[in-house]
CSV table of C-alpha atoms in Angstrom, one decimal:
chain,number,residue,atom,x,y,z
S,38,MET,CA,66.0,115.2,79.5
S,39,THR,CA,69.6,115.8,80.2
S,40,SER,CA,71.0,114.1,83.3
S,41,PHE,CA,73.3,115.8,85.7
S,42,ALA,CA,76.1,113.4,84.7
S,43,GLU,CA,75.7,114.7,81.1
S,44,GLN,CA,75.7,118.2,82.4
S,45,CYS,CA,79.0,117.5,84.1
S,46,ARG,CA,80.3,116.2,80.7
S,47,ILE,CA,81.4,112.9,82.3
S,48,HIS,CA,78.7,110.7,80.7
S,49,ASP,CA,79.3,109.0,77.4
S,50,ALA,CA,78.5,105.6,75.8
S,51,ALA,CA,81.2,103.9,77.8
S,52,ARG,CA,79.9,105.2,81.1
S,53,GLU,CA,76.3,104.3,80.1
S,54,GLU,CA,77.5,100.7,79.4
S,55,ALA,CA,79.3,100.6,82.8
S,56,LEU,CA,76.3,102.0,84.6
S,57,ALA,CA,74.0,99.5,83.1
S,58,ARG,CA,76.4,96.7,83.9
S,59,THR,CA,76.7,97.9,87.5
S,60,VAL,CA,72.9,98.0,87.9
S,61,ARG,CA,72.7,94.4,86.6
S,62,ILE,CA,75.3,93.3,89.1
S,63,ILE,CA,73.4,95.0,92.0
S,64,LYS,CA,70.2,93.3,91.0
S,65,ALA,CA,71.7,89.9,90.3
S,66,ALA,CA,73.5,89.8,93.7
S,67,ASN,CA,70.4,91.0,95.5
S,68,LEU,CA,72.3,93.8,97.1
S,69,GLU,CA,70.5,95.9,99.6
S,70,LEU,CA,72.8,98.9,100.1
S,71,VAL,CA,75.3,100.8,98.0
S,72,ARG,CA,77.9,103.1,99.6
S,73,PHE,CA,78.7,106.2,97.5
S,74,VAL,CA,82.1,107.5,98.8
S,75,TRP,CA,84.6,110.2,98.3
S,76,CYS,CA,88.2,110.6,99.5
S,77,ASP,CA,88.7,113.7,101.6
S,78,LEU,CA,91.8,115.9,102.0
S,79,HIS,CA,93.2,113.5,104.7
S,80,GLY,CA,92.7,110.3,102.6
S,81,VAL,CA,89.6,109.2,104.6
S,82,LEU,CA,86.6,107.9,102.8
S,83,ARG,CA,83.3,109.7,103.5
S,84,GLY,CA,79.9,109.5,101.8
S,85,LYS,CA,76.4,108.2,102.0
S,86,THR,CA,74.8,104.8,101.9
S,87,LEU,CA,71.8,104.4,99.6
S,88,VAL,CA,69.3,101.6,99.3
S,89,ALA,CA,70.1,99.6,96.2
S,90,PRO,CA,67.1,100.7,94.1
S,91,ALA,CA,68.2,104.3,94.4
S,92,ALA,CA,71.7,103.6,93.0
S,93,GLU,CA,70.9,103.9,89.3
S,94,LYS,CA,69.4,107.4,89.7
S,95,ALA,CA,72.2,108.5,92.0
S,96,MET,CA,74.8,107.5,89.4
S,97,ARG,CA,73.0,109.8,86.9
S,98,GLU,CA,72.0,112.7,89.1
S,99,GLY,CA,74.5,112.6,91.9
S,100,VAL,CA,74.4,112.4,95.7
S,101,GLY,CA,74.2,115.6,97.7
S,102,LEU,CA,77.2,116.2,100.1
S,103,VAL,CA,77.6,119.2,102.4
S,104,SER,CA,80.6,121.3,101.2
S,105,THR,CA,82.1,121.7,104.7
S,106,LEU,CA,83.3,118.1,104.4
S,107,MET,CA,86.1,119.6,102.2
S,108,LEU,CA,87.0,122.2,104.9
S,109,LYS,CA,87.7,119.8,107.8
S,110,ASP,CA,91.1,119.4,109.6
S,111,THR,CA,92.1,116.1,111.1
S,112,SER,CA,89.9,116.6,114.1
S,113,ASP,CA,86.8,117.2,111.9
S,114,ARG,CA,86.7,120.9,112.8
S,115,THR,CA,85.8,123.3,110.0
S,116,ALA,CA,88.7,125.6,109.3
S,117,TRP,CA,86.5,128.4,107.9
S,118,LYS,CA,83.7,130.3,109.5
S,119,VAL,CA,81.2,129.3,106.9
S,120,PHE,CA,78.2,131.1,108.5
S,121,GLU,CA,79.8,134.5,108.8
S,122,PRO,CA,79.4,137.0,106.0
S,123,GLY,CA,82.5,136.7,103.8
S,124,GLY,CA,83.7,133.6,105.7
S,125,THR,CA,84.3,131.7,102.6
S,126,ALA,CA,85.2,134.6,100.3
S,127,SER,CA,88.5,132.9,99.5
S,128,LEU,CA,86.6,129.8,98.3
S,129,PRO,CA,84.4,130.5,95.3
S,130,GLY,CA,81.5,128.0,95.1
S,131,PHE,CA,81.6,127.4,98.9
S,132,GLY,CA,79.3,129.1,101.4
S,133,PHE,CA,76.9,128.5,104.3
S,134,ALA,CA,77.5,124.7,104.2
S,135,ASN,CA,76.0,124.5,100.7
S,136,ASN,CA,75.7,121.3,98.8
S,137,PHE,CA,77.9,119.6,96.2
S,138,LEU,CA,76.9,116.6,94.2
S,139,LEU,CA,79.0,113.5,94.4
S,140,MET,CA,79.2,111.8,90.9
S,141,ALA,CA,80.1,108.1,91.1
S,142,ASP,CA,82.2,106.2,88.6
S,143,PRO,CA,80.3,103.1,87.7
S,144,GLU,CA,83.6,101.4,86.8
S,145,SER,CA,84.7,101.6,90.4
S,146,PHE,CA,82.0,99.3,91.7
S,147,ARG,CA,82.9,96.7,94.2
S,148,GLN,CA,80.9,94.3,96.4
S,149,LEU,CA,82.3,94.6,99.9
S,150,PRO,CA,83.6,91.3,101.2
S,151,TRP,CA,83.4,92.0,105.0
S,152,THR,CA,79.7,92.9,105.2
S,153,THR,CA,76.5,91.5,103.6
S,154,ALA,CA,74.6,92.6,100.5
S,155,THR,CA,76.5,95.9,100.2
S,156,GLY,CA,78.1,97.6,97.1
S,157,TRP,CA,80.6,100.4,96.9
S,158,LEU,CA,81.2,103.2,94.4
S,159,ARG,CA,83.9,105.9,94.3
S,160,GLY,CA,82.9,109.4,93.3
S,161,GLN,CA,84.2,113.0,92.9
S,162,PRO,CA,82.4,116.2,93.9
S,163,HIS,CA,80.9,118.7,91.4
S,164,TYR,CA,79.3,122.1,91.8
S,165,PRO,CA,75.6,122.4,91.2
S,166,ASP,CA,76.4,123.9,87.7
S,167,GLY,CA,78.2,120.7,86.7
S,168,LYS,CA,81.8,121.9,87.0
S,169,PRO,CA,84.3,119.7,89.0
S,170,VAL,CA,85.4,121.0,92.4
S,171,GLU,CA,89.0,121.9,91.7
S,172,LEU,CA,90.1,121.4,95.3
S,173,ASP,CA,89.2,117.8,95.2
S,174,THR,CA,92.4,115.9,95.7
S,175,ARG,CA,91.7,113.2,93.0
S,176,TYR,CA,91.1,116.0,90.6
S,177,VAL,CA,94.4,117.6,91.6
S,178,LEU,CA,96.2,114.4,90.6
S,179,GLN,CA,94.2,114.1,87.4
S,180,ARG,CA,95.4,117.6,86.4
S,181,ALA,CA,99.0,116.6,87.2
S,182,LEU,CA,98.7,113.5,85.1
S,183,GLU,CA,97.4,115.5,82.2
S,184,ARG,CA,100.4,117.7,82.5
S,185,LEU,CA,102.6,114.6,82.5
S,186,HIS,CA,100.8,113.2,79.5
S,187,ALA,CA,101.3,116.4,77.6
S,188,ALA,CA,105.0,116.0,78.1
S,189,GLY,CA,104.8,112.5,76.6
S,190,TYR,CA,104.9,110.4,79.8
S,191,ALA,CA,102.8,108.3,82.1
S,192,MET,CA,103.6,107.3,85.7
S,193,LYS,CA,103.9,103.9,87.3
S,194,CYS,CA,103.8,103.5,91.0
S,195,GLY,CA,104.5,100.5,93.4
S,196,LEU,CA,103.4,100.7,97.0
S,197,GLU,CA,105.1,99.5,100.1
S,198,VAL,CA,102.9,100.4,103.1
S,199,GLU,CA,103.9,99.9,106.7
S,200,PHE,CA,101.2,100.0,109.4
S,201,HIS,CA,100.2,98.6,112.8
S,202,ILE,CA,97.6,96.1,113.8
S,203,TYR,CA,96.4,95.6,117.4
S,204,ARG,CA,93.9,93.4,119.0
S,205,ILE,CA,91.1,95.3,120.7
S,206,GLU,CA,90.9,94.6,124.4
S,207,ASP,CA,88.2,97.1,125.5
S,208,THR,CA,86.1,99.5,123.5
S,209,THR,CA,84.8,101.3,126.7
S,210,PRO,CA,87.1,104.3,126.3
S,211,GLN,CA,85.9,104.8,122.7
S,212,LEU,CA,82.2,104.0,123.1
S,213,ASP,CA,81.2,104.9,126.7
S,214,PRO,CA,78.9,108.0,126.4
S,215,GLU,CA,80.3,109.3,129.7
S,216,LEU,CA,83.7,109.5,128.1
S,217,ALA,CA,82.7,111.0,124.8
S,218,ALA,CA,84.7,114.0,123.7
S,219,TRP,CA,85.9,115.9,120.6
S,220,ASN,CA,88.2,114.1,119.9
S,221,GLY,CA,87.4,110.9,121.8
S,222,LEU,CA,89.7,108.2,123.1
S,223,PRO,CA,90.6,105.2,121.0
S,224,PRO,CA,90.0,101.6,122.2
S,225,LYS,CA,92.4,99.8,124.5
S,226,VAL,CA,94.5,97.4,122.6
S,227,ARG,CA,97.3,94.8,122.8
S,228,MET,CA,99.9,93.8,120.3
S,229,ILE,CA,99.7,91.0,117.7
S,230,HIS,CA,103.4,90.3,117.8
S,231,PRO,CA,106.2,91.6,120.1
S,232,GLY,CA,108.5,93.0,117.4
S,233,TYR,CA,112.3,93.4,117.2
S,234,ASN,CA,112.6,90.3,115.1
S,235,LEU,CA,112.4,91.4,111.5
S,236,LEU,CA,110.6,89.0,109.1
S,237,ALA,CA,110.6,86.3,111.7
S,238,GLU,CA,108.4,83.5,110.6
S,239,ALA,CA,107.3,82.8,114.2
S,240,TRP,CA,106.0,86.4,114.5
S,241,PHE,CA,104.2,86.1,111.2
S,242,ASP,CA,102.6,82.9,112.4
S,243,MET,CA,101.5,84.7,115.6
S,244,SER,CA,100.0,87.5,113.4
S,245,GLU,CA,98.5,85.2,110.8
S,246,GLU,CA,94.8,85.6,111.8
S,247,PRO,CA,94.6,89.4,111.2
S,248,LEU,CA,97.0,89.2,108.2
S,249,ARG,CA,94.7,86.6,106.6
S,250,ILE,CA,91.9,89.2,106.9
S,251,VAL,CA,94.1,91.8,105.2
S,252,GLN,CA,95.0,89.3,102.4
S,253,ARG,CA,91.4,88.2,101.8
S,254,THR,CA,90.0,91.7,101.9
S,255,ALA,CA,92.6,93.0,99.5
S,256,GLN,CA,92.2,90.2,97.0
S,257,ALA,CA,88.4,90.2,97.2
S,258,LEU,CA,88.5,93.9,96.2
S,259,GLY,CA,90.8,93.1,93.2
S,260,LEU,CA,93.8,94.9,94.7
S,261,PRO,CA,97.2,93.7,93.3
S,262,LEU,CA,98.7,92.5,96.7
S,263,LEU,CA,102.1,90.9,96.4
S,264,SER,CA,103.1,90.2,100.0
S,265,LEU,CA,102.4,90.6,103.7
S,266,GLU,CA,105.4,90.9,106.0
S,267,VAL,CA,106.2,91.3,109.7
S,268,GLU,CA,108.0,94.5,110.2
S,269,PHE,CA,110.6,95.4,112.9
S,270,GLY,CA,108.4,97.3,115.3
S,271,PRO,CA,106.0,95.8,117.8
S,272,SER,CA,102.7,94.9,116.1
S,273,GLN,CA,104.0,96.5,112.9
S,274,VAL,CA,103.4,94.9,109.5
S,275,GLU,CA,103.8,95.8,105.8
S,276,ALA,CA,101.8,95.2,102.6
S,277,VAL,CA,103.5,95.4,99.2
S,278,PHE,CA,101.6,95.9,95.9
S,279,GLU,CA,102.5,95.4,92.2
S,280,ALA,CA,103.2,98.6,90.3
S,281,THR,CA,100.3,100.1,88.3
S,282,ASP,CA,99.5,103.4,86.6
S,283,ALA,CA,99.5,106.2,89.1
S,284,LEU,CA,95.8,107.0,89.3
S,285,THR,CA,95.0,103.3,89.9
S,286,ALA,CA,97.7,103.0,92.5
S,287,ALA,CA,96.3,106.1,94.4
S,288,ASP,CA,92.8,104.7,94.2
S,289,ASN,CA,94.0,101.3,95.4
S,290,MET,CA,95.8,102.9,98.4
S,291,VAL,CA,92.7,104.8,99.5
S,292,LEU,CA,90.5,101.7,99.2
S,293,PHE,CA,93.1,99.4,100.9
S,294,ARG,CA,93.6,101.7,103.9
S,295,ASN,CA,89.9,102.2,104.6
S,296,ALA,CA,88.8,98.6,103.8
S,297,VAL,CA,91.3,96.8,106.0
S,298,LYS,CA,90.5,99.0,108.9
S,299,MET,CA,86.8,98.1,108.6
S,300,ALA,CA,87.3,94.4,107.9
S,301,LEU,CA,89.7,94.1,110.8
S,302,LEU,CA,87.4,96.0,113.2
S,303,ARG,CA,84.7,93.5,112.5
S,304,ALA,CA,87.0,90.8,113.7
S,305,GLY,CA,88.1,92.6,116.8
S,306,TYR,CA,91.3,94.3,115.6
S,307,HIS,CA,92.4,97.9,115.3
S,308,ALA,CA,94.5,98.8,112.3
S,309,THR,CA,96.2,102.2,112.3
S,310,PHE,CA,98.1,104.0,109.5
S,311,MET,CA,99.3,106.6,112.0
S,312,CYS,CA,103.0,107.0,111.5
S,313,ARG,CA,104.0,106.7,115.2
S,314,PRO,CA,101.3,105.1,117.4
S,315,PRO,CA,101.0,106.6,121.0
S,316,PHE,CA,103.0,104.0,122.9
S,317,PRO,CA,106.5,104.3,124.6
S,318,THR,CA,108.3,101.8,122.4
S,319,ILE,CA,107.3,101.7,118.7
S,320,MET,CA,108.9,101.9,115.3
S,321,SER,CA,107.6,104.5,112.9
S,322,SER,CA,105.7,103.4,109.8
S,323,GLY,CA,106.7,104.7,106.4
S,324,TRP,CA,105.0,104.6,103.0
S,325,HIS,CA,107.7,104.0,100.4
S,326,LEU,CA,106.7,105.1,97.0
S,327,HIS,CA,108.4,103.4,94.0
S,328,GLN,CA,107.9,105.5,90.9
S,329,SER,CA,109.0,105.6,87.3
S,330,LEU,CA,108.0,107.3,84.1
S,331,VAL,CA,107.1,105.4,81.0
S,332,ASP,CA,106.7,106.6,77.4
S,333,ALA,CA,103.0,107.4,77.1
S,334,LYS,CA,102.8,105.7,73.6
S,335,THR,CA,105.0,102.7,74.0
S,336,GLY,CA,105.0,102.0,77.8
S,337,ARG,CA,108.8,101.9,77.7
S,338,ASN,CA,110.5,102.8,81.0
S,339,VAL,CA,112.2,106.1,80.3
S,340,PHE,CA,114.3,105.9,83.5
S,341,ARG,CA,116.1,102.8,82.1
S,342,ARG,CA,119.7,103.2,80.9
S,343,ASP,CA,121.3,100.4,78.8
S,344,SER,CA,124.8,101.2,79.8
S,345,PRO,CA,126.6,103.7,82.1
S,346,ALA,CA,127.3,107.1,80.7
S,347,GLU,CA,130.8,107.4,79.4
S,348,GLY,CA,133.2,108.4,82.1
S,349,SER,CA,130.6,108.1,84.9
S,350,THR,CA,131.3,106.6,88.3
S,351,PRO,CA,128.9,104.4,90.4
S,352,LEU,CA,128.1,107.4,92.6
S,353,GLN,CA,126.8,109.4,89.6
S,354,ALA,CA,123.1,109.2,88.6
S,355,SER,CA,124.1,108.8,84.9
S,356,SER,CA,125.7,105.4,85.7
S,357,THR,CA,122.2,104.0,86.4
S,358,LEU,CA,119.5,106.4,85.2
S,359,SER,CA,118.8,107.8,81.8
S,360,ARG,CA,119.1,111.6,81.3
S,361,ILE,CA,115.4,111.9,81.9
S,362,GLY,CA,115.6,109.8,85.0
S,363,GLU,CA,118.5,111.8,86.4
S,364,SER,CA,116.7,115.1,85.8
S,365,TYR,CA,113.5,113.7,87.4
S,366,LEU,CA,115.6,112.7,90.4
S,367,ALA,CA,117.2,116.1,90.6
S,368,GLY,CA,113.7,117.7,90.5
S,369,LEU,CA,112.6,115.6,93.4
S,370,LEU,CA,115.7,116.8,95.3
S,371,ALA,CA,115.2,120.4,94.4
S,372,HIS,CA,111.7,120.4,95.7
S,373,ALA,CA,112.2,118.0,98.6
S,374,GLN,CA,111.4,120.5,101.3
S,375,GLY,CA,108.4,121.9,99.5
S,376,MET,CA,106.8,118.5,98.8
S,377,THR,CA,107.5,117.0,102.3
S,378,VAL,CA,104.1,118.2,103.6
S,379,PHE,CA,102.3,116.2,100.9
S,380,CYS,CA,104.3,113.1,101.8
S,381,THR,CA,104.2,113.5,105.6
S,382,PRO,CA,101.1,115.7,106.3
S,383,THR,CA,100.5,115.1,110.0
S,384,ALA,CA,102.1,116.6,113.1
S,385,ASN,CA,102.7,113.0,114.2
S,386,GLY,CA,104.7,111.9,111.2
S,387,PHE,CA,107.7,114.2,111.6
S,388,GLY,CA,108.9,112.2,114.6
S,389,ARG,CA,110.0,109.6,112.0
S,390,PHE,CA,112.8,111.7,110.5
S,391,ARG,CA,115.7,110.6,112.8
S,392,PRO,CA,119.2,109.1,112.3
S,393,ASN,CA,119.8,105.3,111.7
S,394,ALA,CA,116.1,104.5,111.7
S,395,LEU,CA,115.6,103.4,108.1
S,396,ALA,CA,114.0,106.7,107.6
S,397,PRO,CA,115.5,109.8,105.9
S,398,GLN,CA,116.8,112.9,107.7
S,399,SER,CA,118.3,114.9,104.8
S,400,VAL,CA,117.7,115.8,101.2
S,401,LEU,CA,119.9,113.1,99.7
S,402,TRP,CA,119.8,110.2,97.2
S,403,GLY,CA,121.6,106.9,97.2
S,404,ARG,CA,122.2,103.8,95.2
S,405,ASP,CA,120.0,101.1,96.9
S,406,ASN,CA,120.5,103.0,100.1
S,407,ARG,CA,117.6,102.8,102.6
S,408,GLY,CA,118.9,105.6,104.7
S,409,ALA,CA,118.6,108.2,101.9
S,410,MET,CA,115.5,110.2,101.1
S,411,LEU,CA,115.5,108.9,97.5
S,412,ARG,CA,116.7,105.3,96.7
S,413,VAL,CA,117.6,104.5,93.1
S,414,VAL,CA,116.8,100.9,92.5
S,415,GLY,CA,117.9,98.9,89.4
S,416,GLU,CA,120.9,98.4,87.2
S,417,CYS,CA,121.6,99.3,83.6
S,418,GLY,CA,119.3,97.3,81.3
S,419,ASP,CA,116.7,96.7,84.0
S,420,GLU,CA,113.2,97.5,82.9
S,421,ALA,CA,112.2,97.9,86.6
S,422,THR,CA,114.6,100.8,87.2
S,423,ARG,CA,112.9,103.2,89.5
S,424,ILE,CA,113.2,105.8,92.2
S,425,GLU,CA,111.9,105.1,95.7
S,426,ASN,CA,110.8,108.0,97.8
S,427,ARG,CA,111.1,107.2,101.5
S,428,ILE,CA,109.8,110.4,103.1
S,429,GLY,CA,106.1,109.3,102.9
S,430,GLU,CA,104.0,108.3,106.0
S,431,PRO,CA,101.2,105.8,105.5
S,432,ALA,CA,98.5,108.4,106.5
S,433,ALA,CA,99.3,110.6,103.5
S,434,ASN,CA,96.7,111.4,100.9
S,435,PRO,CA,98.0,109.4,97.8
S,436,TYR,CA,96.6,111.8,95.3
S,437,LEU,CA,98.6,114.7,96.7
S,438,TYR,CA,101.7,112.6,97.4
S,439,PHE,CA,101.8,111.5,93.7
S,440,ALA,CA,101.0,114.9,92.3
S,441,SER,CA,103.9,116.4,94.2
S,442,GLN,CA,106.2,113.9,92.7
S,443,ILE,CA,105.0,114.7,89.2
S,444,HIS,CA,105.3,118.4,89.5
S,445,ALA,CA,108.7,118.3,91.2
S,446,GLY,CA,110.1,115.7,88.7
S,447,LEU,CA,108.7,117.5,85.6
S,448,ASP,CA,110.4,120.7,86.8
S,449,GLY,CA,113.7,118.8,86.9
S,450,ILE,CA,113.1,117.4,83.4
S,451,GLU,CA,112.0,120.8,81.9
S,452,ARG,CA,115.1,122.5,83.3
S,453,GLY,CA,117.5,119.7,82.5
S,454,LEU,CA,118.7,119.5,86.1
S,455,THR,CA,121.5,117.1,87.0
S,456,ALA,CA,121.8,115.3,90.3
S,457,PRO,CA,124.7,115.6,92.8
S,458,PRO,CA,126.7,112.4,93.6
S,459,ALA,CA,124.9,109.7,95.6
S,460,THR,CA,125.4,109.7,99.3
S,461,GLU,CA,127.4,107.1,101.2
S,462,SER,CA,126.6,108.8,104.5
S,463,PRO,CA,122.9,109.4,104.7
S,464,TYR,CA,123.0,110.5,108.3
S,465,GLY,CA,126.2,112.5,108.1
S,466,ALA,CA,126.6,116.2,108.9
S,467,GLY,CA,126.3,119.0,106.4
S,468,ALA,CA,123.4,117.9,104.2
S,469,GLU,CA,120.2,119.9,103.8
S,470,PRO,CA,117.8,118.7,106.5
S,471,LEU,CA,114.2,117.8,105.9
S,472,PRO,CA,111.6,119.9,107.8
S,473,THR,CA,111.2,118.6,111.4
S,474,ARG,CA,107.7,119.8,112.1
S,475,LEU,CA,104.4,120.2,110.2
S,476,GLY,CA,104.5,124.0,110.4
S,477,ASP,CA,108.0,124.2,109.0
S,478,ALA,CA,106.9,121.9,106.1
S,479,ILE,CA,103.9,124.2,105.3
S,480,ALA,CA,106.2,127.2,105.2
S,481,ALA,CA,108.6,125.3,102.9
S,482,LEU,CA,105.8,124.6,100.5
S,483,GLN,CA,104.7,128.2,100.5
S,484,ARG,CA,108.3,129.2,99.6
S,485,ASP,CA,108.5,126.8,96.7
S,486,GLU,CA,107.3,128.9,93.8
S,487,VAL,CA,107.3,126.0,91.3
S,488,LEU,CA,105.1,123.8,93.4
S,489,CYS,CA,102.8,126.7,94.3
S,490,LYS,CA,102.3,127.5,90.6
S,491,ALA,CA,101.8,123.8,89.7
S,492,PHE,CA,99.2,123.1,92.3
S,493,GLY,CA,97.7,126.6,91.9
S,494,PRO,CA,97.6,129.4,94.6
S,495,ALA,CA,94.0,128.6,95.5
S,496,PHE,CA,94.8,125.0,96.4
S,497,ILE,CA,98.0,125.9,98.3
S,498,ASP,CA,96.1,128.5,100.4
S,499,TYR,CA,93.3,126.0,101.0
S,500,PHE,CA,95.6,123.1,101.9
S,501,SER,CA,97.9,125.3,104.1
S,502,ARG,CA,95.1,126.8,106.1
S,503,ILE,CA,93.7,123.3,107.0
S,504,LYS,CA,97.1,121.9,107.9
S,505,GLN,CA,98.1,125.0,109.9
S,506,ALA,CA,94.9,124.6,112.0
S,507,GLU,CA,96.2,121.1,112.9
S,508,GLN,CA,99.6,122.5,113.8
S,509,ASP,CA,98.1,125.2,115.9
S,510,ARG,CA,96.0,122.8,117.9
S,511,PHE,CA,99.1,120.5,118.4
S,512,ASP,CA,101.1,123.5,119.6
S,513,ALA,CA,98.4,124.5,122.0
S,514,ALA,CA,97.9,121.0,123.5
S,515,GLU,CA,99.4,120.6,127.0
S,516,ASP,CA,99.7,116.9,126.6
S,517,LYS,CA,101.1,116.1,123.2
S,518,ASP,CA,100.8,112.4,123.6
S,519,ASP,CA,97.2,112.6,124.5
S,520,PHE,CA,96.6,114.9,121.5
S,521,GLN,CA,98.1,112.4,119.1
S,522,ARG,CA,96.2,109.5,120.7
S,523,ARG,CA,92.9,111.2,120.2
S,524,GLU,CA,93.7,113.0,116.9
S,525,TYR,CA,95.3,110.2,114.9
S,526,PHE,CA,95.2,106.8,116.6
S,527,GLY,CA,91.5,106.2,116.7
S,528,ARG,CA,90.8,107.7,113.2
S,529,PHE,CA,93.9,107.0,111.0
């Protein structure tokens, strides 16, 4: 009898071997529960927890999930009226809170280090007829990577992720049933270090207990963690990861973000990947994405240049980047406004774009310049030559963030674009500004014909409607700080 996994055309001999291996591990480790999870539009993991004996069948036949999980904004409100006739007419395959089936990847199996006897599997949703749900964000990145591979390239990504960790003082606001609301209040917290002393060893020592939890959790899950650092802002820290292929890096980001929040919570800490926590004096957190393209066959870095182009100056991209690298850079600049909403997708995140704050303000690139939107890192002959995008916030969905880079960069390559000179004044007047609010970023995406075509009109309409619902509620909120405290701080 054909299994649903076979009907989905995702099951082959390799998957069967991985499935059998995972079942053996579950039994040998005497696991009791297995979490089957999926990454939603906002980068949050959702799913169901099965008893261990049910895991093998679930890997073959899927786990039912209500389709409205894909229609939620950041408050968990459904952005479509799914029970009204024609309410989901723009979403073929959706309707009346119908079911999708989550198909897990046996290769993704982990045993969770912060809880007992529990396994974990990542999955992607499929329609009941076996077809993948095209609006799934991991599928969106997979399609972008297929386009990149067809051009002869693969993508490598390194992650630098800033976030905040606080010690929980009182959970009463969050858990008192008399205070329950949609959205509810987060817990009361205090800082783990006072900030304003960048990379201070004393502040690291003060923060070591929660940072050890982050370290041990990441390493136990097999994530390629390189360093943990005390950042400039109060209670702000940073995690840096080795570069990997793009899909692995995106998967790692989703797992890291969700795992450290849960592991730290068990120990009495609150981690938030919200860009600007709701306190009077904070520093915004960024997610700096280091990216390069490699030859799909040889693995050679195609951004690398052995020597400066003849007649070039240090302010020209051709003095550092190959022709392909320069065109990719120029593509990122050409589509900067349109891709911003994938890099900074919350109403909260746009407060980061301000002068002299180690965050970008304008559509510019620079040579090792941390004030520019795009920072070119490396010298001629350096195999690690790369472009760092500095407009991302740590709450971004990594699958969409990466896909936007691929589609923008490929357009630059396909059109042979050249980059303007590097900036030496990233906060100077006259440069093209980045969007300053979520609604403006949505509109910029909708005007970008290249990105709309690459992502597909159906996805752009879907994504825009959900993000616009968030902007509309933010605009309607009388107390913007309270809105962000409830909307983002407790959840992200």
